[in-house]
PDB file of C-alpha atoms in Angstrom:
ATOM      1  CA  MET A   1      80.635  80.997 115.040  1.00 43.00           C
ATOM      2  CA  SER A   2      81.327  78.299 112.233  1.00 53.00           C
ATOM      3  CA  THR A   3      81.829  74.683 112.887  1.00 57.00           C
ATOM      4  CA  ALA A   4      85.007  73.042 113.734  1.00 66.00           C
ATOM      5  CA  LEU A   5      86.484  69.959 114.391  1.00 69.00           C
ATOM      6  CA  VAL A   6      88.932  69.851 117.542  1.00 81.00           C
ATOM      7  CA  VAL A   7      91.275  66.671 118.463  1.00 87.00           C
ATOM      8  CA  TYR A   8      90.750  66.402 122.078  1.00 84.00           C
ATOM      9  CA  ILE A   9      93.078  63.592 123.262  1.00 88.00           C
ATOM     10  CA  SER A  10      93.061  61.886 126.500  1.00 84.00           C
ATOM     11  CA  PHE A  11      96.312  61.111 128.376  1.00 85.00           C
ATOM     12  CA  ALA A  12      97.714  58.541 131.183  1.00 78.00           C
ATOM     13  CA  GLY A  13      99.108  61.315 133.211  1.00 86.00           C
ATOM     14  CA  HIS A  14     101.097  62.606 130.523  1.00 91.00           C
ATOM     15  CA  ALA A  15      99.052  65.740 129.295  1.00 94.00           C
ATOM     16  CA  ARG A  16     101.626  68.350 130.156  1.00 96.00           C
ATOM     17  CA  GLU A  17     104.331  66.905 128.201  1.00 96.00           C
ATOM     18  CA  ALA A  18     102.455  65.747 125.139  1.00 95.00           C
ATOM     19  CA  MET A  19     101.031  69.282 124.962  1.00 97.00           C
ATOM     20  CA  THR A  20     104.041  70.925 125.478  1.00 97.00           C
ATOM     21  CA  PHE A  21     105.494  68.755 122.734  1.00 97.00           C
ATOM     22  CA  TYR A  22     102.653  69.706 120.265  1.00 97.00           C
ATOM     23  CA  GLN A  23     103.330  73.326 121.060  1.00 97.00           C
ATOM     24  CA  SER A  24     106.797  72.932 120.000  1.00 97.00           C
ATOM     25  CA  VAL A  25     105.746  71.241 116.597  1.00 96.00           C
ATOM     26  CA  PHE A  26     102.732  73.457 115.950  1.00 95.00           C
ATOM     27  CA  GLY A  27     103.518  76.967 117.797  1.00 96.00           C
ATOM     28  CA  GLY A  28     100.663  78.582 118.989  1.00 97.00           C
ATOM     29  CA  GLU A  29      99.372  79.376 122.842  1.00 97.00           C
ATOM     30  CA  LEU A  30      99.273  76.818 124.945  1.00 98.00           C
ATOM     31  CA  VAL A  31      97.207  76.979 128.420  1.00 97.00           C
ATOM     32  CA  ILE A  32      96.760  74.253 130.921  1.00 97.00           C
ATOM     33  CA  ALA A  33      94.669  74.289 133.955  1.00 93.00           C
ATOM     34  CA  THR A  34      95.260  71.698 137.029  1.00 93.00           C
ATOM     35  CA  PHE A  35      92.807  69.848 138.749  1.00 90.00           C
ATOM     36  CA  ALA A  36      93.965  72.283 141.814  1.00 91.00           C
ATOM     37  CA  ASP A  37      92.970  75.110 139.801  1.00 90.00           C
ATOM     38  CA  PHE A  38      89.394  73.408 139.386  1.00 83.00           C
ATOM     39  CA  GLY A  39      89.360  72.475 143.269  1.00 87.00           C
ATOM     40  CA  ILE A  40      88.953  68.763 142.377  1.00 83.00           C
ATOM     41  CA  PRO A  41      89.626  66.595 145.460  1.00 85.00           C
ATOM     42  CA  ASP A  42      91.269  62.777 144.766  1.00 85.00           C
ATOM     43  CA  ALA A  43      92.891  63.706 141.451  1.00 85.00           C
ATOM     44  CA  PRO A  44      96.817  64.641 141.825  1.00 87.00           C
ATOM     45  CA  ALA A  45      96.583  68.608 142.060  1.00 90.00           C
ATOM     46  CA  ASP A  46      99.356  69.139 139.377  1.00 92.00           C
ATOM     47  CA  GLY A  47      97.335  66.733 136.981  1.00 92.00           C
ATOM     48  CA  VAL A  48      95.957  68.277 133.666  1.00 93.00           C
ATOM     49  CA  MET A  49      92.212  68.796 134.170  1.00 89.00           C
ATOM     50  CA  HIS A  50      92.005  70.957 130.901  1.00 91.00           C
ATOM     51  CA  SER A  51      94.319  72.004 127.964  1.00 94.00           C
ATOM     52  CA  GLU A  52      94.360  73.804 124.906  1.00 94.00           C
ATOM     53  CA  LEU A  53      96.830  74.680 122.187  1.00 96.00           C
ATOM     54  CA  ARG A  54      95.340  77.289 119.747  1.00 94.00           C
ATOM     55  CA  ALA A  55      97.487  77.245 116.487  1.00 93.00           C
ATOM     56  CA  GLU A  56      96.493  79.192 113.541  1.00 90.00           C
ATOM     57  CA  GLY A  57      93.728  77.455 112.083  1.00 88.00           C
ATOM     58  CA  PHE A  58      93.112  74.887 114.523  1.00 90.00           C
ATOM     59  CA  THR A  59      92.761  73.591 118.133  1.00 93.00           C
ATOM     60  CA  VAL A  60      94.320  70.679 119.829  1.00 94.00           C
ATOM     61  CA  MET A  61      92.976  69.791 123.472  1.00 91.00           C
ATOM     62  CA  GLY A  62      93.793  67.364 125.844  1.00 90.00           C
ATOM     63  CA  ALA A  63      93.841  66.233 129.521  1.00 89.00           C
ATOM     64  CA  ASP A  64      95.355  63.546 131.879  1.00 88.00           C
ATOM     65  CA  ALA A  65      92.929  60.490 132.335  1.00 73.00           C
ATOM     66  CA  PHE A  66      93.964  58.214 135.024  1.00 59.00           C
ATOM     67  CA  GLY A  67      93.040  54.762 135.415  1.00 58.00           C
ATOM     68  CA  GLU A  68      94.000  53.168 132.710  1.00 55.00           C
ATOM     69  CA  PRO A  69      91.534  50.669 130.931  1.00 54.00           C
ATOM     70  CA  THR A  70      92.326  47.369 131.703  1.00 53.00           C
ATOM     71  CA  GLU A  71      92.909  46.381 127.988  1.00 57.00           C
ATOM     72  CA  GLY A  72      95.568  49.410 128.033  1.00 57.00           C
ATOM     73  CA  TRP A  73      95.773  52.401 126.175  1.00 53.00           C
ATOM     74  CA  GLY A  74      97.194  50.900 122.907  1.00 56.00           C
ATOM     75  CA  LYS A  75      98.379  52.552 120.237  1.00 51.00           C
ATOM     76  CA  ASN A  76      96.204  54.869 117.520  1.00 49.00           C
ATOM     77  CA  ARG A  77      93.347  55.276 119.781  1.00 61.00           C
ATOM     78  CA  VAL A  78      93.219  58.731 118.261  1.00 70.00           C
ATOM     79  CA  HIS A  79      93.680  59.678 114.379  1.00 76.00           C
ATOM     80  CA  ALA A  80      94.151  63.378 114.022  1.00 87.00           C
ATOM     81  CA  ALA A  81      94.229  64.377 110.047  1.00 86.00           C
ATOM     82  CA  PHE A  82      95.610  67.431 108.388  1.00 90.00           C
ATOM     83  CA  MET A  83      93.715  67.931 104.886  1.00 86.00           C
ATOM     84  CA  SER A  84      94.893  70.823 103.143  1.00 88.00           C
ATOM     85  CA  ASP A  85      97.116  72.838 100.492  1.00 89.00           C
ATOM     86  CA  GLU A  86      99.065  74.893 102.429  1.00 87.00           C
ATOM     87  CA  ILE A  87     102.249  73.116 101.442  1.00 89.00           C
ATOM     88  CA  ASP A  88     104.897  74.445 103.081  1.00 91.00           C
ATOM     89  CA  ARG A  89     103.416  74.638 106.502  1.00 90.00           C
ATOM     90  CA  VAL A  90     101.585  71.431 106.517  1.00 91.00           C
ATOM     91  CA  SER A  91     104.991  69.395 105.471  1.00 94.00           C
ATOM     92  CA  GLY A  92     106.692  71.552 107.962  1.00 95.00           C
ATOM     93  CA  PHE A  93     104.468  69.786 110.607  1.00 95.00           C
ATOM     94  CA  TYR A  94     105.229  66.663 109.495  1.00 96.00           C
ATOM     95  CA  ASP A  95     108.988  67.406 109.600  1.00 97.00           C
ATOM     96  CA  SER A  96     108.757  68.878 112.873  1.00 97.00           C
ATOM     97  CA  PHE A  97     107.286  65.645 114.314  1.00 97.00           C
ATOM     98  CA  VAL A  98     109.738  63.566 112.557  1.00 97.00           C
ATOM     99  CA  GLU A  99     112.758  65.634 114.148  1.00 97.00           C
ATOM    100  CA  ARG A 100     111.101  65.081 117.377  1.00 96.00           C
ATOM    101  CA  GLY A 101     111.413  61.305 117.209  1.00 96.00           C
ATOM    102  CA  ALA A 102     108.131  60.685 115.927  1.00 96.00           C
ATOM    103  CA  GLU A 103     107.495  57.121 114.483  1.00 96.00           C
ATOM    104  CA  VAL A 104     107.217  57.464 110.357  1.00 97.00           C
ATOM    105  CA  VAL A 105     104.237  54.956 109.389  1.00 94.00           C
ATOM    106  CA  GLN A 106     103.930  56.370 105.790  1.00 94.00           C
ATOM    107  CA  SER A 107     106.250  58.752 104.413  1.00 97.00           C
ATOM    108  CA  LEU A 108     104.940  62.004 103.195  1.00 96.00           C
ATOM    109  CA  GLU A 109     104.671  61.367  99.325  1.00 94.00           C
ATOM    110  CA  LYS A 110     102.819  61.258  96.396  1.00 91.00           C
ATOM    111  CA  GLN A 111      99.902  58.982  96.302  1.00 88.00           C
ATOM    112  CA  VAL A 112      97.800  57.418  93.645  1.00 81.00           C
ATOM    113  CA  TRP A 113      95.160  60.154  94.204  1.00 84.00           C
ATOM    114  CA  GLY A 114      97.524  62.844  93.659  1.00 87.00           C
ATOM    115  CA  ASP A 115      98.073  64.427  96.971  1.00 91.00           C
ATOM    116  CA  PHE A 116     100.919  63.796  98.952  1.00 94.00           C
ATOM    117  CA  TYR A 117     100.203  61.849 102.072  1.00 92.00           C
ATOM    118  CA  GLY A 118     101.937  60.746 105.310  1.00 95.00           C
ATOM    119  CA  GLU A 119     101.069  59.175 108.594  1.00 93.00           C
ATOM    120  CA  LEU A 120     103.235  59.566 111.828  1.00 94.00           C
ATOM    121  CA  VAL A 121     102.762  58.267 115.539  1.00 92.00           C
ATOM    122  CA  ASP A 122     103.773  60.402 118.444  1.00 92.00           C
ATOM    123  CA  PRO A 123     104.999  59.282 121.951  1.00 91.00           C
ATOM    124  CA  TRP A 124     101.913  59.015 123.242  1.00 86.00           C
ATOM    125  CA  GLY A 125     100.344  56.798 120.545  1.00 85.00           C
ATOM    126  CA  VAL A 126      98.389  59.418 118.394  1.00 88.00           C
ATOM    127  CA  ALA A 127      98.438  59.072 114.926  1.00 88.00           C
ATOM    128  CA  TRP A 128      98.841  61.956 112.682  1.00 92.00           C
ATOM    129  CA  MET A 129      97.967  61.774 109.021  1.00 88.00           C
ATOM    130  CA  PHE A 130      98.942  64.913 106.443  1.00 92.00           C
ATOM    131  CA  ASN A 131      96.966  65.115 103.220  1.00 91.00           C
ATOM    132  CA  ILE A 132      98.126  68.114 100.799  1.00 91.00           C
ATOM    133  CA  ALA A 133      96.548  68.810  97.944  1.00 89.00           C
ATOM    134  CA  ALA A 134      99.737  69.885  96.097  1.00 74.00           C
ATOM    135  CA  PRO A 135     100.583  71.181  92.653  1.00 73.00           C
ATOM    136  CA  ASP A 136     101.739  69.190  89.804  1.00 72.00           C
ATOM    137  CA  GLY A 137     105.574  69.228  90.376  1.00 68.00           C
ATOM    138  CA  TRP A 138     105.985  69.798  93.757  1.00 71.00           C
ATOM    139  CA  ALA A 139     108.293  67.360  95.521  1.00 71.00           C
ATOM    140  CA  LYS A 140     108.690  66.633  99.108  1.00 70.00           C
ATOM    141  CA  SER A 141     112.230  67.909  99.679  1.00 58.00           C
ATOM    142  CA  GLY A 142     114.549  64.695 100.626  1.00 48.00           C
ATOM    143  CA  SER A 143     111.989  62.650  98.900  1.00 45.00           C
TER     144      SER A 143
END
């Protein structure tokens, strides 16, 4: 097996909703296992013990984390970064997030280092970064 980086996100009781949202953005196969599936007492039976979304080339995992930290979850506790040269695929992910109401932090546009970069924050406070090594002359539609 080759080395891979997998994003694993803890949610404050919203893992099913968030992971289903991610599936609507990325496609792929989503598997969700509940606390009841694992026979774990003292946890909401329908809470997500583990979830895994396998899309082409990457995996996003998540679980419910009950008992919010005293300082609160806050925003941007996780940054997930796409580094790619697959222009249509990755800009499509960016557009799909925007269409579903993600907060645009940085529009997807050409940067001083020559790549196209954009950043979004989803409804659960996860920041998604998109860096696309695009050929000269490529312009994001609508930019």
